Amino acid sequence: MKKSNRKRSAWRKALGAGLVLALLLGLCGCGAKQDQGDQSDSTFRIAKTWDKTGIRNHYHGGSAIGGLEWLAVEPLVQYVRSTDELFYLLAESIEHLEDGTSLIHIRENAKWQNGDDFLADDVMAYYHINFVSVTNYLAKPMEKIDDKTVKLTWKSWMEPNDNVKTLLLAEQKTGSVQYKEFQQFVDRCQEILLSQPDCEEGYLGSAPFGKLISPEAEEEFLANYNDFKAYNPDWFVATGPYKLEKETQNQMILTKNEDYYFADNVKFDKVICYNVADTNSIYNMLSNGEIYYQDGMAPEATLNAILDSNPNMAHLKMFDPGAIGLVFNLEKEIWTPGVRQAFQYIFNREEMRNAGNKYAITSQFPLIGMAPSEAQTWLAPEDFDGIPRYSQDLDKAAQLLEAEGWVKKDGRWTIDGSPVKLSLGYDGTHPGMCGVAEAVESAMNDFGIEVSLKRANDWGSWFDTARAADSVYDFVVNWTDLNMSFSYPTGSFQYVFNDINGPIMKLPKFTEEDYAAGRIEENQVGSLALEYQKRDGSGSFYVKDVLSNLYYYSDEELREVLADMIMGTANENLGVQFYQNVTGSFVDTSKIGGLPMEEYFTRERNVTYVPEAGTDEFFEVARTNLIYSQGISFSQGFYEPKN
Amino acid sequence: MIKRFFTSAVHGAVRKCKVVFSNRKAVLGGAIMLFFVLLAVFGPILFPYNPVTDENSKYLAPGAGHWLGTDNLGRDVFRQLVHGSRDVLTIALLTSVITIILGTVLGMVSGLAGGVTDRVIGVITNLFLSIPSFPVLLIFASFFTIEDPVSFALVLSLWSWAGLSRAIRAQIHSLKERDFIQICRVMNLSRAHIIFSELMPNIASYILINFIMIMRNAITGSVGIMMLGLAAFQPSNWGAMLLRAKDSGALLIPEASYFLFAPIVAIMLFQMGSILLAHGLDEALNPRLQA
Amino acid sequence: MRAITSFYNKTRYFWRRLLIAFLTLVLVAVFGFLLIKLMPGNPVDTYAQTLMTERRIPFEEARALAKQMLNYDPDEKILVQLGKYIYGLLHGNLGISMRRPDITVNRLIAGFLPWTLFISSVSLFLSFIVGIFMGSHMAWKRKGVGEKAALSYIVVSGSIPDYLWGMILIFVFGVRFRIFPVQGNYDVMLEYEGWPWLLNVLYHAALPVLAYSIVQIGSWALSMRASSIGVLGDDYIYAARARGIPERIIVNRYLRRNAMLPLVTSLALSFAGLFGGSSLMESIFNYPGLGQQFSAFMGARDYFIIQGLILFMSFMIVLANLVVDSIYSLIDPRIRRST
């Protein structure tokens, strides 16, 4: 009796403690929930990351800035990625004149968020301190015509076509450097710049604003830029539709900027950003409606599961101007031309696509320098049809490998008697690439080549490893071709040859010896040494020359040069394209009004139709994607609260 | 001398085995462990695994063809588990062996030798105990990618021997003061005799239990390393399976629950086996617990 | 003079421990430094590469600038570098981020340690208390139903790593039933309102704390059980039983109190181990702690920060050991003599 009593009392205690705990937590829960319910309906919620250590109060402070990037810092004119649709923001218009000059007309009522007018000085401050790529095409420093007009003079020997001129200016988040706030740094910069000699007519090297910058001056610029970067104003310097109200490690509140020149368009009063990087957390937040919008894809089953658990969520799809596949590290001896070609035949690309992104479009090309959709836009139809296409043919692959001295023993491929073992690096945070990597591994093991997967934990460490000399990666899963900027071939070629894939592939570079042998100029040491044959057999050309001239070609010349470039790249077999990617956006249809494709998502919330290039929907869907349109949906009023 | 050590050891072992076999926990735990060992040795032969992906058969429910259904790329989950068990167990076993050898040898040397040797080993042990293991593992991962079970085990044991070594040193210290060792000393028996016939039997059960617990920790550790992407990614490793399930959002997908829970249950079963066995052994062999 | 000698003799043990602790820290600093030195690719080259692409300048130039900006020269002799590093440490400078000079290890600790300590210490103490009760009960009522149930719980909970529990909890309570938030530390809208804010912080901490505790309870209960069984064999328990003292009092007053003592040591050491945070747990709950920051800076290869954080974590462990040892030596004079 006594015993059982005691036992019961112990259990009772435990039960009691548990109940108290549950009650307490439940109370917290209710309290918090109520508060969430009180918030007005015109609040928008997104996930976007920034430095948890705290942001610096301006765009150039070296910190990631979360939602401010889309909603506070603006360019003169905004282009929408992939469609190149233009929206004039801080500039009312940009006029390109016959005499090789351009006039930027600043919007009359454009203001900084601290109430100051946005002026010609501010535009000039931005370009003069940042030396962005467009400044290299200018013949002299920018001139102020009046408070709201800036004049640009292009180098006559490097004058891009009008389309490119606008797009080059559109790339830049000009509304980020207020002259008044950063005067000391801008003036210092100007002073150094003006002390430099002018370049000669026809000089093709780097000469921002037509000035030849000496190494000493370069160092002074950098020192000045570092001071500029480290400077922390007491307000976040921006002009856009939303102001920074508050920022913590995990959340950021942006409130509507009532002085904004398009204030009438801006329908949401507040935007709350969550600092979430983990994709799983984002899926969870979409499932329970904590965020209303997220760009990108999720694996098919996950996407459907999210839509199943949140009846208000819809997913719209659109072309991604990039292709995913394999990129070879040419530093490794194994990648002889024959082996590279053999690899085109090993894979069932349909299956690779399914493993990566079910909604994407299978590609049969090798790495060609741009996504298939862009190649189709830029090439003449007969040239596009001429790009080599590959499909799975294991016999052909075996034949090519044997020609390279590979021998298959006991179902395993060997070179000089030792089995081939390759390591495949990929960025573990990209769900599509993870799927592709695993599919590649299993396909190759099946074919008799052992592959060890090197899953990097984040993009940075993946890229650091991939570009390092003597990298452990023999090849990688990556964007074979990707255009991050406006839809001009330069964007894609930069990605492939210079910025990302170039260092990964370890493409050949010109050396001091080439200079000594008189093959190149001194300043070209270190530039790309890739040489292609022209299609008509009339000789060869260097890729670097094409890259530096792309902006100046007429339409006719451009088509011709691009065809040579793409065929040349395809023949090198630098990589294997598996699919042209399709991306999209999750949108909460109960919170966001004004969405396109309504007749589609009311029928089926997982909209599988991918709008064809050039259709209205093509433009409309791209605008709703915040990465592609950089917040245009807010400043133009495409997004509105739904009641 | 060695012969005597062995005969006495065998006698002791037989006696202890009887005690162990009468302990239900130990028997159950041992059976589970044995099952996993058999699975690792013969499983891959009985259930060959074909890693080729197939879109049409992804997330299949369990059935005759696929006992535990299929994963996000249409591959058999059960066979993956079986296939992965070999690596997982090898890593666990090797880690235990390396850790035990390092820990015991250093601990005994330190405890027996004393003086400068003791101090030096003490400082090194201290160093390893003071540096948190996880961040260092992260740094190591940038040096080299862990390729094979041996290097995996090395990395795991690098930071787990120190605690054991210290514990063994303490045990040796207290044993040294006990009467029977003192008597041996007085009797001028050789050092080897003291170590193998007197000390070893007294700490053997302690080491055995630690062996099992280290194996258990090694599994958790290797799963963690896999989940952080620090090792060459072997998609059928249980940790890798878990990571893949997590990354493809399997928690959200009802059809994917087998893919997600299969590795969890496998890890759980293995750990249960090891905990039960360790407990059982502890109860059976630790005289104080038999009261 | 004699007073000093006698003071020294009495506290000799403490001074020796202090010396050892200091030596260990120096070793940790050197070891950390060398580890970073041995890492493939040095910080300056990595940074120069970033500068080169950002500013479009030749590599050699970028490298010279990077050297200047990072206050670090890889061509310097290792000993000189080590000296500089130690000098910085002695001046309280644990390390500065390579990319953003306004971010220092000290600032990271100030900003993120409180959150790490909050969830991890709450769960540590919670699981310690529950574990103590569970363990002593198990020891007292051996071979009972309660022990079997508790043991099964321990086995099952202990066999799944805590971060997996985290994922499962998020799924069940965050996504399926939507009772608890799936990420974050509090809702920013409540920041100015005392009580609701505090409740909200607790509300957000509930799942991470639960995930930590589920696993930790088991190991505390096991240690407590072992310790209790030891105490149960002691004479005074027999004596108490013989005197007919009620069982409840024996358990509460004699057993639990005495068996707990050795565990308090491990509690202190575990507490010191919390200062590093848990990268996995904090990432899963997107909780702004030191562990999550550590992996973030690791990803950015910000070596100075990493070095500083490791040293800080080690410092806490060494300090805890020192404190525990010293207190022990005060309580138990035998220790002072033995080592």
CSV table of N, CA and C in Angstrom, one decimal, chain A residues 328 337-350 362-368 385-394 396-397 400 566-578:
chain,number,residue,atom,x,y,z
A,328,PHE,N,34.3,19.8,-66.9
A,328,PHE,CA,35.5,19.1,-66.6
A,328,PHE,C,36.6,20.0,-66.1
A,337,PRO,N,40.8,15.0,-75.4
A,337,PRO,CA,39.6,15.3,-76.2
A,337,PRO,C,38.7,14.1,-76.5
A,338,GLY,N,39.3,13.0,-76.7
A,338,GLY,CA,38.5,11.8,-76.9
A,338,GLY,C,37.6,11.4,-75.7
A,339,VAL,N,38.2,11.4,-74.6
A,339,VAL,CA,37.5,11.1,-73.4
A,339,VAL,C,36.3,12.1,-73.1
A,340,ARG,N,36.6,13.4,-73.4
A,340,ARG,CA,35.6,14.4,-73.2
A,340,ARG,C,34.4,14.1,-74.2
A,341,GLN,N,34.8,13.7,-75.4
A,341,GLN,CA,33.7,13.4,-76.3
A,341,GLN,C,32.9,12.1,-75.9
A,342,ALA,N,33.7,11.1,-75.4
A,342,ALA,CA,33.0,9.9,-74.9
A,342,ALA,C,32.0,10.2,-73.9
A,343,PHE,N,32.3,11.1,-73.0
A,343,PHE,CA,31.4,11.4,-71.9
A,343,PHE,C,30.1,12.0,-72.4
A,344,GLN,N,30.1,12.5,-73.6
A,344,GLN,CA,28.8,13.0,-74.1
A,344,GLN,C,27.8,11.8,-74.4
A,345,TYR,N,28.4,10.6,-74.5
A,345,TYR,CA,27.5,9.5,-74.9
A,345,TYR,C,27.1,8.6,-73.7
A,346,ILE,N,27.7,8.9,-72.5
A,346,ILE,CA,27.5,8.0,-71.4
A,346,ILE,C,26.1,8.1,-70.8
A,347,PHE,N,25.6,9.3,-70.8
A,347,PHE,CA,24.4,9.6,-70.0
A,347,PHE,C,23.1,9.5,-70.7
A,348,ASN,N,22.1,9.0,-70.0
A,348,ASN,CA,20.7,9.2,-70.5
A,348,ASN,C,20.3,10.5,-69.9
A,349,ARG,N,20.3,11.5,-70.7
A,349,ARG,CA,20.1,12.9,-70.3
A,349,ARG,C,18.7,13.1,-69.7
A,350,GLU,N,17.7,12.4,-70.3
A,350,GLU,CA,16.4,12.5,-69.8
A,350,GLU,C,16.3,12.1,-68.3
A,362,THR,N,15.2,19.0,-71.3
A,362,THR,CA,16.4,18.2,-71.6
A,362,THR,C,17.2,18.8,-72.7
A,363,SER,N,18.5,18.9,-72.5
A,363,SER,CA,19.4,19.4,-73.6
A,363,SER,C,20.3,18.3,-74.1
A,364,GLN,N,20.5,18.3,-75.4
A,364,GLN,CA,21.4,17.3,-75.9
A,364,GLN,C,22.8,17.8,-76.3
A,365,PHE,N,23.0,19.1,-75.9
A,365,PHE,CA,24.3,19.7,-76.3
A,365,PHE,C,25.4,19.4,-75.3
A,366,PRO,N,26.6,19.6,-75.8
A,366,PRO,CA,27.7,19.7,-74.8
A,366,PRO,C,27.7,21.1,-74.2
A,367,LEU,N,28.7,21.5,-73.5
A,367,LEU,CA,28.7,22.9,-73.0
A,367,LEU,C,29.0,23.8,-74.2
A,368,ILE,N,28.1,24.8,-74.5
A,368,ILE,CA,28.2,25.6,-75.7
A,368,ILE,C,28.4,27.1,-75.4
A,385,ASP,N,20.7,24.7,-85.6
A,385,ASP,CA,20.5,23.3,-85.9
A,385,ASP,C,21.8,22.6,-86.1
A,386,GLY,N,22.9,23.3,-86.4
A,386,GLY,CA,24.2,22.7,-86.6
A,386,GLY,C,24.9,22.4,-85.4
A,387,ILE,N,24.5,22.8,-84.2
A,387,ILE,CA,25.2,22.5,-83.0
A,387,ILE,C,25.1,21.0,-82.8
A,388,PRO,N,26.3,20.3,-82.5
A,388,PRO,CA,26.2,18.9,-82.3
A,388,PRO,C,25.3,18.4,-81.1
A,389,ARG,N,24.5,17.4,-81.4
A,389,ARG,CA,23.6,16.9,-80.4
A,389,ARG,C,24.1,15.5,-80.0
A,390,TYR,N,24.0,15.1,-78.8
A,390,TYR,CA,24.4,13.8,-78.4
A,390,TYR,C,23.2,13.1,-77.6
A,391,SER,N,23.1,11.8,-77.7
A,391,SER,CA,22.2,11.1,-76.8
A,391,SER,C,23.0,9.8,-76.4
A,392,GLN,N,22.4,9.1,-75.5
A,392,GLN,CA,23.1,8.0,-74.8
A,392,GLN,C,23.4,6.9,-75.9
A,393,ASP,N,24.7,6.5,-75.9
A,393,ASP,CA,25.2,5.5,-76.8
A,393,ASP,C,26.4,4.8,-76.2
A,394,LEU,N,26.2,3.8,-75.4
A,394,LEU,CA,27.3,3.3,-74.6
A,394,LEU,C,28.4,2.6,-75.4
A,396,LYS,N,29.3,3.5,-78.4
A,396,LYS,CA,30.1,4.6,-79.0
A,396,LYS,C,31.1,5.2,-77.9
A,397,ALA,N,30.5,5.3,-76.7
A,397,ALA,CA,31.4,5.8,-75.6
A,397,ALA,C,32.6,4.9,-75.4
A,400,LEU,N,35.2,5.2,-78.1
A,400,LEU,CA,36.0,6.4,-78.0
A,400,LEU,C,37.0,6.2,-76.8
A,566,ILE,N,30.1,29.4,-80.6
A,566,ILE,CA,29.3,28.3,-80.1
A,566,ILE,C,29.8,27.0,-80.7
A,567,MET,N,30.0,27.0,-82.0
A,567,MET,CA,30.5,25.8,-82.6
A,567,MET,C,31.9,25.4,-82.0
A,568,GLY,N,32.7,26.4,-81.9
A,568,GLY,CA,34.0,26.2,-81.4
A,568,GLY,C,34.0,25.6,-80.0
A,569,THR,N,33.1,26.2,-79.1
A,569,THR,CA,33.0,25.7,-77.8
A,569,THR,C,32.5,24.3,-77.7
A,570,ALA,N,31.5,24.1,-78.6
A,570,ALA,CA,30.8,22.7,-78.6
A,570,ALA,C,31.9,21.7,-79.0
A,571,ASN,N,32.7,22.0,-80.0
A,571,ASN,CA,33.7,21.0,-80.4
A,571,ASN,C,34.8,20.7,-79.4
A,572,GLU,N,35.0,21.6,-78.4
A,572,GLU,CA,35.9,21.4,-77.4
A,572,GLU,C,35.4,20.4,-76.4
A,573,ASN,N,34.1,20.2,-76.3
A,573,ASN,CA,33.5,19.3,-75.3
A,573,ASN,C,34.0,19.6,-73.9
A,574,LEU,N,33.9,20.9,-73.5
A,574,LEU,CA,34.4,21.2,-72.2
A,574,LEU,C,33.5,20.7,-71.1
A,575,GLY,N,32.3,20.4,-71.4
A,575,GLY,CA,31.4,19.9,-70.4
A,575,GLY,C,30.1,19.3,-71.1
A,576,VAL,N,29.2,18.8,-70.3
A,576,VAL,CA,28.0,18.2,-70.8
A,576,VAL,C,26.8,18.9,-70.3
A,577,GLN,N,25.9,19.4,-71.2
A,577,GLN,CA,24.7,20.0,-70.7
A,577,GLN,C,23.7,18.9,-70.5
A,578,PHE,N,23.0,18.9,-69.4
A,578,PHE,CA,21.9,17.9,-69.2
A,578,PHE,C,20.5,18.5,-69.4
